[in-house]
């Protein structure tokens, strides 16, 4: 029987993804190279490339590794509660890894875990709750785009720096041209990093699409 390579044992998809995420979180998105990752895993560059041939494949591996952590609401959970649980969890995952979002850019996220733990069950729940296919997909896209945009807008791991940069930029504006922005810094600046802005907007979208809420409206 041929002997299994220890390098391949160290280069499991989960191990690669976990190590890549640590590298990004510790040193920023620019630190993620195949050479740096292979060195961190203590394997050869060739062994790593057997698992994921290019950066796109590596990013897909990382994203789908995270998607495996998304919740699976219990059967019978009402539509609004299950929807909020799924998208809130996705938001928390993305906020925890801002460097990965930078690398992801405009790439579509179509990994098996995301499709199986978010997209498919969310659409199935929406259809079961009474939405049409068109309504279900539109509601999903609104909530997904809100989640992605809210998570990628600033680095939420360093809210102080994000607020300081915003304050400096707005304070440099001419009050005659921008009276609202310069006159309400104490309201504008904290909103840049407040998580409740996302959660409030998510709940508004859920209420607007909730078939149960529509049925209760005279």
mmCIF file of C-alpha atoms in Angstrom:
data_model
loop_
_atom_site.group_PDB
_atom_site.id
_atom_site.type_symbol
_atom_site.label_atom_id
_atom_site.label_comp_id
_atom_site.label_asym_id
_atom_site.label_seq_id
_atom_site.Cartn_x
_atom_site.Cartn_y
_atom_site.Cartn_z
ATOM 1 C CA UNK A 1 0.000 0.000 0.000
ATOM 2 C CA UNK A 2 1.481 3.414 -0.946
ATOM 3 C CA UNK A 3 2.374 5.622 1.956
ATOM 4 C CA UNK A 4 0.295 8.753 2.456
ATOM 5 C CA UNK A 5 2.201 12.015 2.227
ATOM 6 C CA UNK A 6 2.470 13.869 5.564
ATOM 7 C CA UNK A 7 2.361 17.115 3.564
ATOM 8 C CA UNK A 8 -1.074 16.264 2.206
ATOM 9 C CA UNK A 9 -2.232 15.415 5.727
ATOM 10 C CA UNK A 10 -1.224 18.932 6.774
ATOM 11 C CA UNK A 11 -2.874 20.421 3.680
ATOM 12 C CA UNK A 12 -6.488 19.440 4.271
ATOM 13 C CA UNK A 13 -8.986 21.981 2.901
ATOM 14 C CA UNK A 14 -10.031 23.016 6.415
ATOM 15 C CA UNK A 15 -6.432 23.411 7.581
ATOM 16 C CA UNK A 16 -5.552 25.480 4.522
ATOM 17 C CA UNK A 17 -8.567 27.735 5.021
ATOM 18 C CA UNK A 18 -8.003 28.186 8.752
ATOM 19 C CA UNK A 19 -4.320 28.996 8.269
ATOM 20 C CA UNK A 20 -5.032 31.401 5.412
ATOM 21 C CA UNK A 21 -7.601 33.243 7.519
ATOM 22 C CA UNK A 22 -5.152 33.557 10.409
ATOM 23 C CA UNK A 23 -2.515 34.917 8.013
ATOM 24 C CA UNK A 24 -4.948 37.511 6.631
ATOM 25 C CA UNK A 25 -6.267 38.512 10.055
ATOM 26 C CA UNK A 26 -2.776 38.857 11.541
ATOM 27 C CA UNK A 27 -0.981 40.644 8.731
ATOM 28 C CA UNK A 28 -3.586 41.973 6.295
ATOM 29 C CA UNK A 29 -4.816 40.807 2.886
ATOM 30 C CA UNK A 30 -1.519 41.576 1.160
ATOM 31 C CA UNK A 31 0.182 38.928 3.342
ATOM 32 C CA UNK A 32 -1.750 36.073 1.726
ATOM 33 C CA UNK A 33 0.552 34.532 -0.856
ATOM 34 C CA UNK A 34 0.982 30.890 -1.757
ATOM 35 C CA UNK A 35 4.584 30.951 -0.557
ATOM 36 C CA UNK A 36 3.682 32.473 2.812
ATOM 37 C CA UNK A 37 0.797 30.051 3.282
ATOM 38 C CA UNK A 38 2.902 27.023 2.333
ATOM 39 C CA UNK A 39 5.561 28.098 4.817
ATOM 40 C CA UNK A 40 2.978 28.546 7.583
ATOM 41 C CA UNK A 41 1.569 25.085 6.834
ATOM 42 C CA UNK A 42 5.088 23.625 6.638
ATOM 43 C CA UNK A 43 4.450 22.081 3.237
ATOM 44 C CA UNK A 44 5.877 22.607 -0.230
ATOM 45 C CA UNK A 45 4.411 25.104 -2.648
ATOM 46 C CA UNK A 46 3.601 22.227 -5.006
ATOM 47 C CA UNK A 47 1.605 20.411 -2.289
ATOM 48 C CA UNK A 48 -0.438 23.542 -1.643
ATOM 49 C CA UNK A 49 -1.105 24.069 -5.329
ATOM 50 C CA UNK A 50 -2.454 20.537 -5.618
ATOM 51 C CA UNK A 51 -5.221 21.546 -3.228
ATOM 52 C CA UNK A 52 -6.030 24.969 -4.730
ATOM 53 C CA UNK A 53 -4.430 25.944 -8.006
ATOM 54 C CA UNK A 54 -4.809 29.720 -7.795
ATOM 55 C CA UNK A 55 -5.815 32.609 -5.516
ATOM 56 C CA UNK A 56 -9.431 32.407 -6.664
ATOM 57 C CA UNK A 57 -9.610 28.777 -5.570
ATOM 58 C CA UNK A 58 -7.961 29.619 -2.248
ATOM 59 C CA UNK A 59 -10.448 32.412 -1.546
ATOM 60 C CA UNK A 60 -13.347 30.121 -2.409
ATOM 61 C CA UNK A 61 -11.936 27.600 0.055
ATOM 62 C CA UNK A 62 -11.738 30.238 2.820
ATOM 63 C CA UNK A 63 -15.200 31.620 2.176
ATOM 64 C CA UNK A 64 -16.842 28.221 2.098
ATOM 65 C CA UNK A 65 -14.988 27.209 5.264
ATOM 66 C CA UNK A 66 -16.620 30.167 7.013
ATOM 67 C CA UNK A 67 -20.025 29.398 5.515
ATOM 68 C CA UNK A 68 -19.967 25.985 7.192
ATOM 69 C CA UNK A 69 -20.403 27.849 10.501
ATOM 70 C CA UNK A 70 -23.734 29.388 9.515
ATOM 71 C CA UNK A 71 -26.670 28.301 11.690
ATOM 72 C CA UNK A 72 -29.304 25.770 10.757
ATOM 73 C CA UNK A 73 -32.562 27.004 12.341
ATOM 74 C CA UNK A 74 -34.707 24.250 13.800
ATOM 75 C CA UNK A 75 -37.679 23.042 11.737
ATOM 76 C CA UNK A 76 -40.772 25.047 12.570
ATOM 77 C CA UNK A 77 -38.873 28.279 13.282
ATOM 78 C CA UNK A 78 -40.944 31.160 11.941
ATOM 79 C CA UNK A 79 -39.711 32.797 8.761
ATOM 80 C CA UNK A 80 -38.684 36.141 10.269
ATOM 81 C CA UNK A 81 -36.716 34.571 13.123
ATOM 82 C CA UNK A 82 -34.888 32.113 10.842
ATOM 83 C CA UNK A 83 -34.111 34.846 8.326
ATOM 84 C CA UNK A 84 -32.661 37.170 10.960
ATOM 85 C CA UNK A 85 -30.583 34.338 12.446
ATOM 86 C CA UNK A 86 -29.030 33.452 9.084
ATOM 87 C CA UNK A 87 -28.132 36.961 7.943
ATOM 88 C CA UNK A 88 -27.004 38.121 11.393
ATOM 89 C CA UNK A 89 -24.628 35.151 11.556
ATOM 90 C CA UNK A 90 -23.309 35.907 8.068
ATOM 91 C CA UNK A 91 -22.697 39.524 9.096
ATOM 92 C CA UNK A 92 -20.732 38.469 12.189
ATOM 93 C CA UNK A 93 -18.576 36.084 10.142
ATOM 94 C CA UNK A 94 -17.744 38.736 7.555
ATOM 95 C CA UNK A 95 -17.072 41.457 10.120
ATOM 96 C CA UNK A 96 -14.565 39.167 11.833
ATOM 97 C CA UNK A 97 -12.518 38.814 8.626
ATOM 98 C CA UNK A 98 -12.311 42.204 6.859
ATOM 99 C CA UNK A 99 -9.151 41.268 4.983
ATOM 100 C CA UNK A 100 -10.937 38.397 3.302
ATOM 101 C CA UNK A 101 -13.625 40.782 2.086
ATOM 102 C CA UNK A 102 -10.950 43.006 0.542
ATOM 103 C CA UNK A 103 -9.502 40.057 -1.368
ATOM 104 C CA UNK A 104 -12.924 38.780 -2.348
ATOM 105 C CA UNK A 105 -13.797 42.000 -4.163
ATOM 106 C CA UNK A 106 -16.658 41.500 -6.601
ATOM 107 C CA UNK A 107 -16.164 37.740 -6.888
ATOM 108 C CA UNK A 108 -19.395 35.729 -6.637
ATOM 109 C CA UNK A 109 -19.665 33.513 -3.563
ATOM 110 C CA UNK A 110 -21.100 30.234 -4.817
ATOM 111 C CA UNK A 111 -19.485 27.649 -2.563
ATOM 112 C CA UNK A 112 -21.392 24.524 -1.590
ATOM 113 C CA UNK A 113 -21.625 25.445 2.104
ATOM 114 C CA UNK A 114 -23.033 28.912 1.431
ATOM 115 C CA UNK A 115 -25.569 27.531 -1.017
ATOM 116 C CA UNK A 116 -26.543 24.704 1.332
ATOM 117 C CA UNK A 117 -26.638 26.661 4.606
ATOM 118 C CA UNK A 118 -27.918 30.057 3.466
ATOM 119 C CA UNK A 119 -29.222 30.388 -0.079
ATOM 120 C CA UNK A 120 -31.173 27.142 -0.536
ATOM 121 C CA UNK A 121 -32.822 27.012 2.932
ATOM 122 C CA UNK A 122 -33.621 30.734 2.894
ATOM 123 C CA UNK A 123 -35.323 30.526 -0.480
ATOM 124 C CA UNK A 124 -37.105 27.297 0.489
ATOM 125 C CA UNK A 125 -38.386 28.886 3.721
ATOM 126 C CA UNK A 126 -39.555 31.932 1.777
ATOM 127 C CA UNK A 127 -41.524 29.822 -0.682
ATOM 128 C CA UNK A 128 -43.032 27.783 2.162
ATOM 129 C CA UNK A 129 -44.026 31.013 3.911
ATOM 130 C CA UNK A 130 -46.011 32.166 0.879
ATOM 131 C CA UNK A 131 -43.635 34.315 -1.163
ATOM 132 C CA UNK A 132 -43.476 33.814 -4.903
ATOM 133 C CA UNK A 133 -40.146 32.755 -6.390
ATOM 134 C CA UNK A 134 -39.557 36.305 -7.637
ATOM 135 C CA UNK A 135 -40.381 37.803 -4.216
ATOM 136 C CA UNK A 136 -38.182 35.260 -2.434
ATOM 137 C CA UNK A 137 -35.167 35.975 -4.617
ATOM 138 C CA UNK A 138 -35.641 39.748 -4.410
ATOM 139 C CA UNK A 139 -35.893 39.613 -0.602
ATOM 140 C CA UNK A 140 -32.804 37.416 -0.410
ATOM 141 C CA UNK A 141 -30.767 39.737 -2.631
ATOM 142 C CA UNK A 142 -31.745 42.825 -0.619
ATOM 143 C CA UNK A 143 -30.686 41.224 2.651
ATOM 144 C CA UNK A 144 -27.525 39.711 1.204
ATOM 145 C CA UNK A 145 -26.384 43.007 -0.309
ATOM 146 C CA UNK A 146 -27.162 44.848 2.927
ATOM 147 C CA UNK A 147 -25.102 42.310 4.869
ATOM 148 C CA UNK A 148 -22.158 42.345 2.495
ATOM 149 C CA UNK A 149 -22.094 46.138 2.219
ATOM 150 C CA UNK A 150 -22.433 46.719 5.956
ATOM 151 C CA UNK A 151 -19.619 44.293 6.746
ATOM 152 C CA UNK A 152 -17.203 45.617 4.116
ATOM 153 C CA UNK A 153 -17.794 49.362 4.598
ATOM 154 C CA UNK A 154 -15.198 49.698 7.396
ATOM 155 C CA UNK A 155 -12.880 47.480 9.411
ATOM 156 C CA UNK A 156 -15.156 46.826 12.363
ATOM 157 C CA UNK A 157 -12.287 45.318 14.351
ATOM 158 C CA UNK A 158 -10.844 48.832 14.734
ATOM 159 C CA UNK A 159 -13.860 51.143 15.093
ATOM 160 C CA UNK A 160 -11.818 53.874 16.780
ATOM 161 C CA UNK A 161 -9.564 54.277 13.762
ATOM 162 C CA UNK A 162 -12.496 54.226 11.342
ATOM 163 C CA UNK A 163 -14.295 56.922 13.307
ATOM 164 C CA UNK A 164 -11.145 59.051 13.598
ATOM 165 C CA UNK A 165 -10.562 58.941 9.839
ATOM 166 C CA UNK A 166 -14.181 59.877 9.166
ATOM 167 C CA UNK A 167 -14.109 62.727 11.675
ATOM 168 C CA UNK A 168 -10.886 64.130 10.203
ATOM 169 C CA UNK A 169 -12.246 64.017 6.662
ATOM 170 C CA UNK A 170 -15.563 65.652 7.547
ATOM 171 C CA UNK A 171 -13.987 68.278 9.790
ATOM 172 C CA UNK A 172 -11.887 69.455 6.839
ATOM 173 C CA UNK A 173 -15.009 70.320 4.811
ATOM 174 C CA UNK A 174 -16.170 73.897 4.399
ATOM 175 C CA UNK A 175 -19.249 74.378 6.624
ATOM 176 C CA UNK A 176 -20.704 76.735 4.040
ATOM 177 C CA UNK A 177 -20.808 73.919 1.479
ATOM 178 C CA UNK A 178 -21.560 71.050 3.868
ATOM 179 C CA UNK A 179 -23.549 72.497 6.766
ATOM 180 C CA UNK A 180 -25.258 69.210 7.706
ATOM 181 C CA UNK A 181 -22.172 66.995 7.713
ATOM 182 C CA UNK A 182 -19.957 69.473 9.549
ATOM 183 C CA UNK A 183 -22.705 70.547 11.928
ATOM 184 C CA UNK A 184 -23.673 67.043 13.068
ATOM 185 C CA UNK A 185 -20.357 65.251 13.509
ATOM 186 C CA UNK A 186 -21.407 63.783 16.851
ATOM 187 C CA UNK A 187 -24.289 61.981 15.124
ATOM 188 C CA UNK A 188 -22.612 61.113 11.809
ATOM 189 C CA UNK A 189 -19.259 59.736 13.010
ATOM 190 C CA UNK A 190 -20.476 57.021 15.450
ATOM 191 C CA UNK A 191 -22.982 55.720 12.888
ATOM 192 C CA UNK A 192 -20.073 54.667 10.655
ATOM 193 C CA UNK A 193 -19.265 51.701 12.908
ATOM 194 C CA UNK A 194 -22.482 51.035 14.827
ATOM 195 C CA UNK A 195 -23.650 47.461 14.400
ATOM 196 C CA UNK A 196 -27.221 48.374 15.321
ATOM 197 C CA UNK A 197 -27.484 50.290 12.049
ATOM 198 C CA UNK A 198 -27.137 46.977 10.216
ATOM 199 C CA UNK A 199 -29.447 45.044 12.533
ATOM 200 C CA UNK A 200 -32.101 47.751 12.335
ATOM 201 C CA UNK A 201 -31.967 47.832 8.542
ATOM 202 C CA UNK A 202 -32.085 44.020 8.368
ATOM 203 C CA UNK A 203 -35.201 43.908 10.534
ATOM 204 C CA UNK A 204 -36.850 46.555 8.357
ATOM 205 C CA UNK A 205 -36.220 44.449 5.255
ATOM 206 C CA UNK A 206 -37.530 41.353 7.024
ATOM 207 C CA UNK A 207 -40.713 43.137 8.122
ATOM 208 C CA UNK A 208 -41.248 44.471 4.620
ATOM 209 C CA UNK A 209 -40.991 40.991 3.075
ATOM 210 C CA UNK A 210 -42.583 38.912 5.854
ATOM 211 C CA UNK A 211 -45.725 37.189 4.505
ATOM 212 C CA UNK A 212 -47.077 36.840 8.058
ATOM 213 C CA UNK A 213 -46.799 40.598 8.635
ATOM 214 C CA UNK A 214 -48.551 41.284 5.326
ATOM 215 C CA UNK A 215 -51.389 38.919 6.275
ATOM 216 C CA UNK A 216 -51.907 40.822 9.556
ATOM 217 C CA UNK A 217 -52.160 44.193 7.781
ATOM 218 C CA UNK A 218 -55.787 45.322 7.213
#
